[in-house]
Short mmCIF file of C-alpha atoms in Angstrom, two decimals:
data_model
loop_
_atom_site.label_atom_id
_atom_site.label_comp_id
_atom_site.label_asym_id
_atom_site.label_seq_id
_atom_site.Cartn_x
_atom_site.Cartn_y
_atom_site.Cartn_z
CA MET G 13 4.66 -22.44 -5.69
CA ALA G 14 1.17 -22.75 -4.38
CA ASP G 15 -1.70 -23.00 -6.81
CA LEU G 16 -4.73 -21.52 -5.06
CA VAL G 17 -7.92 -22.86 -6.60
CA VAL G 18 -10.76 -20.41 -6.72
CA GLY G 19 -14.07 -22.26 -6.75
CA ILE G 20 -17.37 -21.13 -8.19
CA SER G 21 -18.78 -18.22 -6.11
CA ASP G 22 -15.43 -17.88 -4.42
CA LEU G 23 -12.54 -15.39 -4.19
CA ARG G 24 -8.92 -15.43 -3.04
CA VAL G 25 -6.42 -12.68 -2.36
CA SER G 26 -2.73 -12.99 -1.61
CA GLY G 27 0.39 -10.93 -1.16
CA ASN G 28 2.76 -13.81 -1.64
CA PRO G 29 4.61 -13.59 -4.99
CA ALA G 30 5.14 -17.36 -4.91
CA ASP G 31 1.41 -17.94 -5.25
CA SER G 32 -0.70 -18.25 -8.31
CA MET G 33 -4.43 -18.49 -8.50
CA ILE G 34 -6.49 -20.50 -10.88
CA THR G 35 -10.18 -20.91 -11.68
CA TYR G 36 -11.39 -23.63 -14.02
CA ALA G 37 -13.84 -23.91 -16.92
CA LEU G 38 -15.61 -20.58 -16.83
CA GLY G 39 -18.82 -20.65 -18.87
CA SER G 40 -21.29 -17.88 -18.25
CA CYS G 41 -19.54 -16.99 -14.97
CA ILE G 42 -16.92 -14.23 -14.85
CA ALA G 43 -13.42 -14.19 -13.43
CA VAL G 44 -12.13 -10.83 -12.23
CA ALA G 45 -8.34 -10.70 -11.64
CA VAL G 46 -6.89 -7.64 -9.93
CA TYR G 47 -3.26 -6.83 -9.17
CA ASP G 48 -1.33 -3.97 -7.57
CA PRO G 49 2.21 -4.12 -9.02
CA ALA G 50 3.68 -1.88 -6.32
CA ALA G 51 2.25 -3.71 -3.31
CA LYS G 52 2.45 -7.07 -5.16
CA VAL G 53 -1.02 -7.93 -3.93
CA GLY G 54 -3.54 -9.63 -6.13
CA GLY G 55 -6.88 -11.38 -6.10
CA LEU G 56 -9.15 -13.54 -8.21
CA LEU G 57 -12.95 -13.66 -8.03
CA HIS G 58 -15.25 -16.19 -9.76
CA TYR G 59 -18.78 -14.93 -9.65
CA MET G 60 -21.83 -16.68 -11.03
CA LEU G 61 -24.73 -14.20 -11.11
CA PRO G 62 -25.18 -10.50 -11.82
CA ASP G 63 -27.38 -9.22 -9.07
CA SER G 64 -27.53 -9.91 -5.31
CA THR G 65 -31.08 -8.64 -4.94
CA LEU G 66 -32.04 -12.15 -6.15
CA ASP G 67 -31.45 -13.49 -2.66
CA ALA G 68 -30.18 -11.20 0.08
CA ALA G 69 -29.57 -14.01 2.56
CA ARG G 70 -27.47 -15.95 0.09
CA ALA G 71 -25.53 -12.77 -0.83
CA LYS G 72 -24.68 -12.30 2.84
CA ASP G 73 -23.61 -15.88 3.17
CA THR G 74 -21.77 -16.17 -0.15
CA PRO G 75 -21.00 -12.63 -1.39
CA ALA G 76 -18.65 -13.94 -4.12
CA MET G 77 -21.69 -15.46 -5.88
CA PHE G 78 -22.82 -12.07 -7.25
CA ALA G 79 -21.12 -9.33 -9.24
CA ASP G 80 -22.39 -6.48 -7.09
CA THR G 81 -21.29 -8.03 -3.79
CA GLY G 82 -18.26 -10.05 -5.01
CA ILE G 83 -16.41 -7.30 -6.88
CA PRO G 84 -16.48 -4.78 -4.01
CA LEU G 85 -15.37 -7.55 -1.62
CA LEU G 86 -12.48 -8.44 -3.94
CA PHE G 87 -11.21 -4.83 -3.96
CA LYS G 88 -11.69 -4.34 -0.21
CA SER G 89 -9.85 -7.58 0.57
CA CYS G 90 -6.90 -6.34 -1.54
CA TYR G 91 -6.91 -2.91 0.12
CA LYS G 92 -6.63 -4.64 3.45
CA MET G 93 -3.40 -6.21 2.29
CA GLY G 94 -1.97 -2.89 1.19
CA ALA G 95 -3.22 -2.54 -2.39
CA ASP G 96 -4.26 0.88 -3.70
CA LYS G 97 -7.21 1.49 -5.99
CA LYS G 98 -5.23 3.86 -8.26
CA ARG G 99 -2.59 1.23 -9.00
CA MET G 100 -4.91 -1.75 -9.49
CA VAL G 101 -4.69 -3.53 -12.82
CA VAL G 102 -8.07 -5.14 -13.65
CA LYS G 103 -8.52 -8.02 -16.08
CA VAL G 104 -11.72 -9.94 -16.77
CA ALA G 105 -12.73 -13.12 -18.61
CA GLY G 106 -15.82 -15.32 -19.08
CA GLY G 107 -19.44 -14.48 -19.66
CA ALA G 108 -19.77 -16.97 -22.48
CA SER G 109 -22.99 -18.45 -23.91
CA ILE G 110 -24.15 -21.60 -25.70
CA LEU G 111 -24.95 -21.66 -29.43
CA ASP G 112 -28.25 -20.20 -30.65
CA GLU G 113 -28.81 -18.73 -27.25
CA SER G 114 -32.35 -17.66 -26.60
CA ASN G 115 -32.78 -14.82 -24.19
CA PHE G 116 -33.18 -17.39 -21.46
CA PHE G 117 -29.64 -18.68 -21.49
CA ARG G 118 -28.01 -15.26 -21.92
CA ILE G 119 -26.82 -15.19 -18.33
CA GLY G 120 -23.25 -14.55 -19.59
CA GLN G 121 -24.33 -11.31 -21.25
CA LYS G 122 -26.06 -10.21 -18.06
CA ASN G 123 -22.91 -10.98 -16.07
CA ILE G 124 -20.80 -8.84 -18.47
CA MET G 125 -23.23 -5.91 -18.28
CA ALA G 126 -23.36 -6.01 -14.47
CA MET G 127 -19.58 -5.93 -14.25
CA ARG G 128 -19.13 -3.07 -16.74
CA LYS G 129 -21.80 -0.98 -15.03
CA LEU G 130 -20.16 -1.48 -11.66
CA PHE G 131 -16.66 -0.57 -12.88
CA TRP G 132 -18.01 2.43 -14.80
CA SER G 133 -19.79 3.91 -11.78
CA ASN G 134 -16.71 3.42 -9.63
CA ASN G 135 -14.25 4.97 -12.15
CA ILE G 136 -12.36 1.78 -12.65
CA LEU G 137 -10.97 0.97 -16.08
CA ILE G 138 -10.77 -2.58 -17.35
CA ASP G 139 -7.22 -3.13 -18.59
CA ALA G 140 -7.85 -6.32 -20.54
CA GLU G 141 -10.94 -8.37 -21.30
CA ASP G 142 -11.77 -11.70 -22.97
CA THR G 143 -15.52 -12.12 -22.62
CA GLY G 144 -18.55 -13.47 -24.45
CA LYS G 145 -18.54 -15.89 -27.39
CA ASN G 146 -19.15 -19.61 -26.89
CA VAL G 147 -15.86 -20.69 -25.41
CA ASN G 148 -15.01 -22.15 -22.07
CA ARG G 149 -12.07 -20.51 -20.31
CA THR G 150 -9.65 -21.37 -17.48
CA VAL G 151 -8.00 -18.33 -15.92
CA ARG G 152 -4.71 -18.11 -14.03
CA LEU G 153 -3.25 -15.12 -12.15
CA ASP G 154 0.50 -15.25 -11.49
CA LEU G 155 1.31 -13.17 -8.42
CA SER G 156 5.01 -12.86 -9.07
CA THR G 157 4.36 -10.91 -12.28
CA GLY G 158 0.66 -9.99 -12.14
CA LYS G 159 0.22 -11.64 -15.50
CA VAL G 160 -3.08 -13.31 -16.33
CA TYR G 161 -3.30 -16.31 -18.59
CA ILE G 162 -6.39 -17.64 -20.35
CA LYS G 163 -6.69 -21.23 -21.54
CA ARG G 164 -9.59 -21.81 -23.85
CA ALA G 165 -11.02 -25.36 -23.90
CA GLY G 166 -8.78 -27.52 -26.06
CA GLY G 167 -6.13 -24.77 -26.51
CA GLN G 168 -2.92 -23.52 -24.93
CA PRO G 169 -2.66 -20.83 -22.23
CA GLU G 170 -2.28 -17.30 -23.65
CA GLU G 171 -1.52 -14.08 -21.81
CA LEU G 172 -4.42 -11.69 -21.52
CA MET N 13 -20.39 -45.78 -41.65
CA LYS N 14 -17.77 -48.27 -40.61
CA ILE N 15 -17.15 -46.47 -37.33
CA ASN N 16 -20.82 -46.35 -36.52
CA LYS N 17 -20.95 -50.17 -36.63
CA ARG N 18 -17.83 -50.38 -34.48
CA ILE N 19 -19.41 -48.04 -31.90
CA LEU N 20 -22.65 -49.95 -31.79
CA LYS N 21 -20.74 -53.13 -31.38
CA SER N 22 -18.68 -51.75 -28.53
CA ILE N 23 -21.71 -50.87 -26.41
CA LYS N 24 -22.39 -54.59 -26.17
CA THR N 25 -19.16 -54.92 -24.18
CA LEU N 26 -20.41 -52.56 -21.43
CA PRO N 27 -20.96 -54.36 -18.15
CA PRO N 28 -24.64 -55.23 -17.61
CA PHE N 29 -26.82 -52.83 -15.68
CA PRO N 30 -26.41 -53.61 -11.96
CA VAL N 31 -29.12 -56.10 -10.88
CA THR N 32 -29.30 -54.43 -7.49
CA ILE N 33 -30.41 -51.12 -8.97
CA GLN N 34 -33.02 -52.88 -11.12
CA LYS N 35 -34.44 -54.62 -8.06
CA VAL N 36 -34.37 -51.48 -5.93
CA MET N 37 -36.13 -49.55 -8.71
CA ALA N 38 -38.87 -52.15 -8.75
CA LEU N 39 -39.20 -52.31 -4.97
CA ALA N 40 -39.14 -48.55 -4.57
CA GLY N 41 -41.98 -48.26 -7.06
CA ASP N 42 -44.06 -50.95 -5.36
CA PRO N 43 -46.19 -49.58 -2.53
CA ASP N 44 -46.47 -53.06 -0.97
CA SER N 45 -42.69 -53.66 -0.68
CA SER N 46 -41.21 -53.53 2.80
CA LEU N 47 -38.13 -51.71 3.96
CA THR N 48 -36.68 -55.05 5.15
CA GLU N 49 -36.91 -56.41 1.58
CA LEU N 50 -35.21 -53.29 0.31
CA ALA N 51 -32.35 -53.57 2.83
CA ALA N 52 -31.89 -57.27 2.00
CA VAL N 53 -31.43 -56.53 -1.73
CA ILE N 54 -28.96 -53.68 -1.13
CA ARG N 55 -26.83 -55.68 1.34
CA LEU N 56 -26.13 -58.31 -1.32
CA ASP N 57 -24.17 -55.77 -3.34
CA GLN N 58 -20.94 -54.97 -1.57
CA ALA N 59 -19.86 -52.15 -3.84
CA ILE N 60 -23.17 -50.37 -3.42
CA THR N 61 -23.32 -50.93 0.35
CA ALA N 62 -19.85 -49.46 0.82
CA ASN N 63 -20.80 -46.25 -1.02
CA ILE N 64 -24.36 -45.92 0.18
CA LEU N 65 -23.55 -45.16 3.83
CA ARG N 66 -21.17 -42.42 2.79
CA ILE N 67 -23.83 -40.95 0.51
CA CYS N 68 -26.61 -41.26 3.09
CA ASN N 69 -24.59 -39.29 5.59
CA SER N 70 -24.07 -36.37 3.24
CA ALA N 71 -25.79 -33.09 4.14
CA TYR N 72 -27.92 -33.49 1.00
CA PHE N 73 -30.15 -36.11 2.61
CA GLY N 74 -30.39 -34.15 5.84
CA LEU N 75 -30.36 -37.00 8.33
CA ARG N 76 -30.24 -35.77 11.92
CA ARG N 77 -27.80 -38.41 13.11
CA PRO N 78 -25.19 -40.29 11.14
CA VAL N 79 -26.19 -43.88 10.23
CA ASP N 80 -23.80 -46.85 10.17
CA ASN N 81 -25.92 -49.59 8.63
CA VAL N 82 -28.18 -50.05 5.63
CA SER N 83 -31.39 -50.79 7.59
CA ASP N 84 -31.14 -47.57 9.63
CA ALA N 85 -30.30 -45.59 6.53
CA ILE N 86 -33.43 -46.84 4.75
CA MET N 87 -35.64 -46.25 7.75
CA HIS N 88 -34.52 -42.63 8.10
CA MET N 89 -34.37 -41.75 4.43
CA GLY N 90 -37.52 -43.16 2.97
CA LYS N 91 -37.87 -45.15 -0.23
CA LYS N 92 -37.45 -42.28 -2.67
CA ASN N 93 -34.17 -41.17 -1.21
CA VAL N 94 -32.90 -44.75 -0.92
CA LEU N 95 -33.54 -45.13 -4.63
CA ARG N 96 -31.50 -41.96 -5.31
CA ALA N 97 -28.65 -43.10 -3.14
CA VAL N 98 -28.59 -46.57 -4.72
CA VAL N 99 -28.71 -45.15 -8.25
CA ALA N 100 -25.79 -42.87 -7.42
CA ALA N 101 -23.79 -45.56 -5.59
CA GLY N 102 -24.39 -48.15 -8.28
CA LEU N 103 -23.94 -46.03 -11.41
CA SER N 104 -20.85 -44.15 -10.36
CA ARG N 105 -18.79 -47.16 -11.49
CA TYR N 106 -19.40 -46.25 -15.14
CA PHE N 107 -17.89 -42.84 -14.70
CA ARG N 108 -14.39 -43.64 -13.55
CA THR N 109 -12.54 -43.06 -16.80
CA THR N 110 -13.27 -41.64 -20.14
CA LYS N 111 -11.45 -40.31 -23.18
CA GLY N 112 -12.08 -37.84 -25.92
CA TYR N 113 -13.94 -34.98 -24.22
CA ASP N 114 -10.93 -33.58 -22.37
CA VAL N 115 -12.42 -34.41 -18.99
CA LYS N 116 -11.55 -36.74 -16.18
CA GLY N 117 -13.94 -39.45 -15.02
CA GLY N 118 -14.50 -37.47 -11.84
CA ASP N 119 -15.56 -34.41 -13.85
CA LEU N 120 -18.16 -36.35 -15.82
CA TRP N 121 -19.54 -37.85 -12.62
CA GLU N 122 -19.79 -34.39 -11.04
CA HIS N 123 -21.61 -33.27 -14.17
CA ALA N 124 -23.98 -36.27 -13.95
CA VAL N 125 -24.79 -35.59 -10.28
CA ALA N 126 -25.22 -31.85 -10.96
CA VAL N 127 -27.73 -32.52 -13.74
CA ALA N 128 -29.63 -34.96 -11.49
CA LEU N 129 -29.79 -32.38 -8.68
CA MET N 130 -30.73 -29.62 -11.07
CA SER N 131 -33.56 -31.77 -12.50
CA GLN N 132 -35.07 -31.96 -9.07
CA ILE N 133 -34.61 -28.23 -8.42
CA CYS N 134 -36.26 -27.59 -11.79
CA ALA N 135 -39.19 -29.98 -11.09
CA ALA N 136 -39.82 -28.25 -7.76
CA ARG N 137 -39.71 -24.83 -9.43
CA ILE N 138 -42.30 -25.73 -12.05
CA SER N 139 -44.44 -27.47 -9.38
CA ARG N 140 -44.17 -30.98 -10.73
CA PRO N 141 -44.32 -33.96 -8.43
CA ASP N 142 -40.89 -35.24 -7.44
CA ASP N 143 -40.50 -37.94 -10.11
CA PRO N 144 -37.84 -40.56 -9.31
CA ARG N 145 -37.23 -41.04 -13.06
CA LEU N 146 -35.71 -37.57 -13.15
CA PHE N 147 -32.80 -38.42 -10.90
CA THR N 148 -31.99 -41.60 -12.84
CA ALA N 149 -32.28 -39.88 -16.20
CA GLY N 150 -30.21 -36.97 -14.94
CA VAL N 151 -27.38 -39.21 -13.71
CA LEU N 152 -27.39 -41.27 -16.94
CA HIS N 153 -27.99 -38.61 -19.59
CA ASP N 154 -24.35 -38.71 -20.79
CA ILE N 155 -23.81 -42.45 -20.45
CA GLY N 156 -23.22 -42.59 -24.21
CA LYS N 157 -20.07 -40.51 -23.70
CA MET N 158 -18.48 -43.42 -21.79
CA VAL N 159 -18.43 -45.39 -25.04
CA MET N 160 -18.15 -42.50 -27.51
CA GLY N 161 -15.07 -41.04 -25.83
CA GLU N 162 -12.67 -43.46 -27.46
CA PHE N 163 -14.06 -42.76 -30.93
CA VAL N 164 -14.27 -38.98 -30.38
CA GLN N 165 -10.59 -39.07 -29.46
CA GLU N 166 -9.74 -40.91 -32.67
CA ALA N 167 -11.68 -38.46 -34.79
CA TRP N 168 -10.69 -35.40 -32.81
CA GLN N 169 -9.26 -33.29 -35.61
CA LYS N 170 -12.29 -33.70 -37.88
CA ILE N 171 -14.70 -32.90 -35.08
CA GLN N 172 -12.75 -29.84 -34.06
CA GLU N 173 -12.63 -28.64 -37.66
CA LEU N 174 -16.41 -28.80 -37.86
CA THR N 175 -17.13 -27.13 -34.50
CA GLU N 176 -14.53 -24.41 -34.79
CA ARG N 177 -14.62 -23.55 -38.49
CA GLN N 178 -18.01 -24.60 -39.71
CA LYS N 179 -20.27 -23.69 -36.80
CA TYR N 180 -21.40 -27.23 -36.11
CA SER N 181 -22.61 -28.02 -32.60
CA PHE N 182 -20.64 -30.81 -30.92
CA LEU N 183 -23.63 -33.09 -31.32
CA GLU N 184 -23.89 -32.40 -35.03
CA ALA N 185 -20.14 -32.94 -35.45
CA GLU N 186 -20.33 -36.34 -33.69
CA GLN N 187 -23.20 -37.29 -35.97
CA GLU N 188 -21.43 -36.16 -39.11
CA VAL N 189 -18.04 -37.70 -38.35
CA LEU N 190 -18.98 -40.82 -36.40
CA GLY N 191 -22.49 -41.47 -37.74
CA VAL N 192 -24.01 -41.39 -34.25
CA ASN N 193 -24.07 -38.84 -31.40
CA HIS N 194 -23.53 -39.45 -27.70
CA ALA N 195 -27.16 -38.86 -26.78
CA GLU N 196 -28.47 -41.32 -29.38
CA LEU N 197 -25.87 -43.85 -28.33
CA GLY N 198 -26.97 -43.38 -24.70
CA GLY N 199 -30.46 -44.33 -25.86
CA GLU N 200 -29.06 -47.53 -27.41
CA ILE N 201 -27.42 -48.37 -24.08
CA ALA N 202 -30.65 -47.68 -22.22
CA LEU N 203 -32.36 -50.08 -24.63
CA ILE N 204 -29.86 -52.85 -23.91
CA TRP N 205 -30.31 -52.17 -20.19
CA LYS N 206 -34.08 -52.46 -20.69
CA PHE N 207 -34.85 -49.02 -19.21
CA PRO N 208 -38.40 -47.65 -19.10
CA ASP N 209 -39.25 -45.72 -22.23
CA GLU N 210 -39.40 -42.28 -20.55
CA ILE N 211 -35.84 -42.64 -19.22
CA LEU N 212 -34.63 -43.89 -22.56
CA LYS N 213 -36.16 -40.89 -24.34
CA ALA N 214 -34.80 -38.43 -21.78
CA ILE N 215 -31.28 -39.82 -22.42
CA ALA N 216 -31.54 -40.13 -26.22
CA PHE N 217 -33.05 -36.65 -26.69
CA HIS N 218 -31.35 -34.68 -23.94
CA HIS N 219 -30.00 -32.16 -26.49
CA ARG N 220 -33.03 -32.33 -28.82
CA PRO N 221 -36.26 -32.70 -26.80
CA ASP N 222 -37.90 -30.65 -29.55
CA LEU N 223 -37.76 -33.75 -31.78
CA LEU N 224 -40.12 -35.67 -29.51
CA ALA N 225 -43.74 -35.55 -30.56
CA ASP N 226 -45.31 -36.28 -27.15
CA GLY N 227 -45.43 -33.68 -24.46
CA ASP N 228 -43.70 -35.53 -21.62
CA ALA N 229 -41.88 -32.99 -19.44
CA VAL N 230 -39.06 -35.32 -18.30
CA PRO N 231 -36.84 -34.93 -21.41
CA TRP N 232 -37.33 -31.17 -21.35
CA ILE N 233 -36.39 -30.95 -17.65
CA VAL N 234 -33.24 -33.00 -18.26
CA TYR N 235 -32.44 -30.84 -21.29
CA LEU N 236 -32.87 -27.62 -19.36
CA SER N 237 -30.84 -28.92 -16.37
CA ASN N 238 -28.07 -30.09 -18.66
CA GLN N 239 -27.91 -26.80 -20.54
CA VAL N 240 -27.64 -24.88 -17.24
CA CYS N 241 -24.83 -27.13 -16.05
CA HIS N 242 -23.03 -26.67 -19.37
CA VAL N 243 -23.44 -22.90 -19.15
CA MET N 244 -22.13 -22.96 -15.58
CA GLY N 245 -19.17 -25.09 -16.65
CA ILE N 246 -19.84 -27.88 -14.16
CA GLY N 247 -17.78 -30.96 -15.03
CA VAL N 248 -17.69 -30.18 -18.74
CA GLY N 249 -14.87 -30.55 -21.28
CA THR N 250 -14.04 -29.19 -24.73
CA ASP N 251 -17.64 -29.56 -25.83
CA ALA N 252 -18.84 -27.33 -22.97
CA LEU N 253 -20.62 -24.54 -24.81
CA ALA N 254 -20.76 -26.10 -28.27
CA TYR N 255 -24.44 -27.04 -27.97
CA ARG N 256 -27.53 -25.31 -29.26
CA ALA N 257 -30.48 -23.96 -27.37
CA VAL N 258 -33.63 -25.48 -28.91
CA GLY N 259 -37.32 -24.78 -28.47
CA ASP N 260 -38.80 -22.38 -25.97
CA VAL N 261 -38.11 -24.12 -22.67
CA ALA N 262 -38.74 -20.93 -20.71
CA GLY N 263 -42.18 -20.50 -22.24
CA ARG N 264 -43.04 -24.18 -21.86
CA PHE N 265 -42.43 -24.09 -18.12
CA GLN N 266 -43.31 -20.42 -17.62
CA LEU N 267 -39.87 -19.66 -16.25
CA LYS N 268 -38.38 -16.18 -16.12
CA GLN N 269 -34.73 -15.22 -16.23
CA ARG N 270 -34.84 -14.64 -12.46
CA ASP N 271 -36.13 -18.19 -11.92
CA LEU N 272 -33.18 -19.50 -13.87
CA GLU N 273 -30.75 -17.46 -11.74
CA ASP N 274 -32.40 -18.65 -8.55
CA MET N 275 -32.13 -22.23 -9.74
CA MET N 276 -28.40 -21.73 -10.37
CA ALA N 277 -27.95 -20.34 -6.87
CA HIS N 278 -29.82 -23.37 -5.45
CA LEU N 279 -27.68 -25.80 -7.41
CA HIS N 280 -24.56 -24.27 -5.93
CA LYS N 281 -25.86 -25.06 -2.46
CA SER N 282 -27.15 -28.52 -3.44
CA LEU N 283 -23.80 -29.46 -4.88
CA GLN N 284 -22.05 -28.45 -1.66
CA ASP N 285 -24.47 -30.56 0.37
CA ALA N 286 -23.91 -33.49 -2.01
CA ARG N 287 -20.11 -33.41 -1.82
CA GLU N 288 -19.89 -37.04 -0.65
CA LEU N 289 -22.04 -38.09 -3.55
CA VAL N 290 -19.71 -36.35 -5.98
CA SER N 291 -16.55 -37.60 -4.33
CA ILE N 292 -17.29 -41.34 -4.72
CA VAL N 293 -15.62 -40.95 -8.13
CA SER N 294 -12.34 -39.22 -7.45
CA GLY N 295 -11.63 -36.30 -9.71
CA PRO N 296 -8.48 -34.31 -10.39
CA GLY N 297 -9.25 -32.05 -7.40
CA LYS N 298 -10.64 -29.19 -9.42
CA LYS N 299 -13.29 -27.39 -7.47
CA GLY N 300 -13.98 -24.13 -9.19
CA ARG N 301 -16.17 -24.01 -12.22
CA GLY N 302 -18.74 -21.75 -13.75
#
């Protein structure tokens, strides 16, 4: 079984049921895991920032850095492998903050808002979500079952 | 307070601060020193020499051609960059192993480098001169964890009880349970190592720059850079987000949310360019964080 590591500002897709994908220690960043149970195709995105208008050149070079370029790329990459929008199961995690956050460090909240807006305007429902709070999360997507597991810092993995 | 005494005692067993780095710091700060002198000092330290060429050839320093000896490296990099490379090569030895924070040595080193890089990105953003103290303070801000780890591990249940059930920050829990926190302990180490006062303060107050009366920007820059790296999840452990935001750092430096986001994007690139620098302490092979 191959463990595909998804780095920060990175995404992976696969149609191999023997694969699983993992992304470590999400803070304010967000992991989006998608899975088509019929095509057995899934993908995992780890984006860092809400809005690609921050830096168009960087968005072109590293689209997985931003919600608004990374999420569409994740879905399109899955379609290419035979996934269908209607069947996609969507699960998200991350968007955490530090304690006593001032507005300045609320990047996690902005990341959550950007994602929700994007899904809403594209008629996509979020099937499961573990976002916000001040916990650090590691996310795993198992491609043989489509199950997503969240491990909070210091805890055991739990299914989302 | 028995543990507190034990902790303070155990910092005395830390290896002394590398003489090479001390000398390089002095030479780099002296406008009359020559590059030949600098090269001679570095060459005496085999461990540093071995790492420094690897570091110099990383994309981060942007040399046009790869270098294969210390003299060439110094000539092409300039004194400031040599100092950075020596600090990184020489200090990485303290970050090989640690206990207690649920991180590997390689993770803490990645975090140390990330904070050092972010400090420079931050200084550039707020139009401050590129201060060599920032890089050193950034790399060393968590040096106290290297000693605290063992004691944090021992007292793990009590600390977790306070952070999870009683809304303590990790720093407050360390203080309550062990009588000292990792930042303060880092300051004690800096004192033993005879560091300049500004670096000592930046280490000792990296979570609480608001407690410092004077207006030096260095501790605030290290604080901001560290908070950003914690928020992004770079090389952090169980304590990742269990720290408080203090003071109005955005107002102090006139930074907007967009500036912060842009700094995060820059750090992502900087860390990629500095891969060799990060990899001198081998980690568990985790690459994705945030």
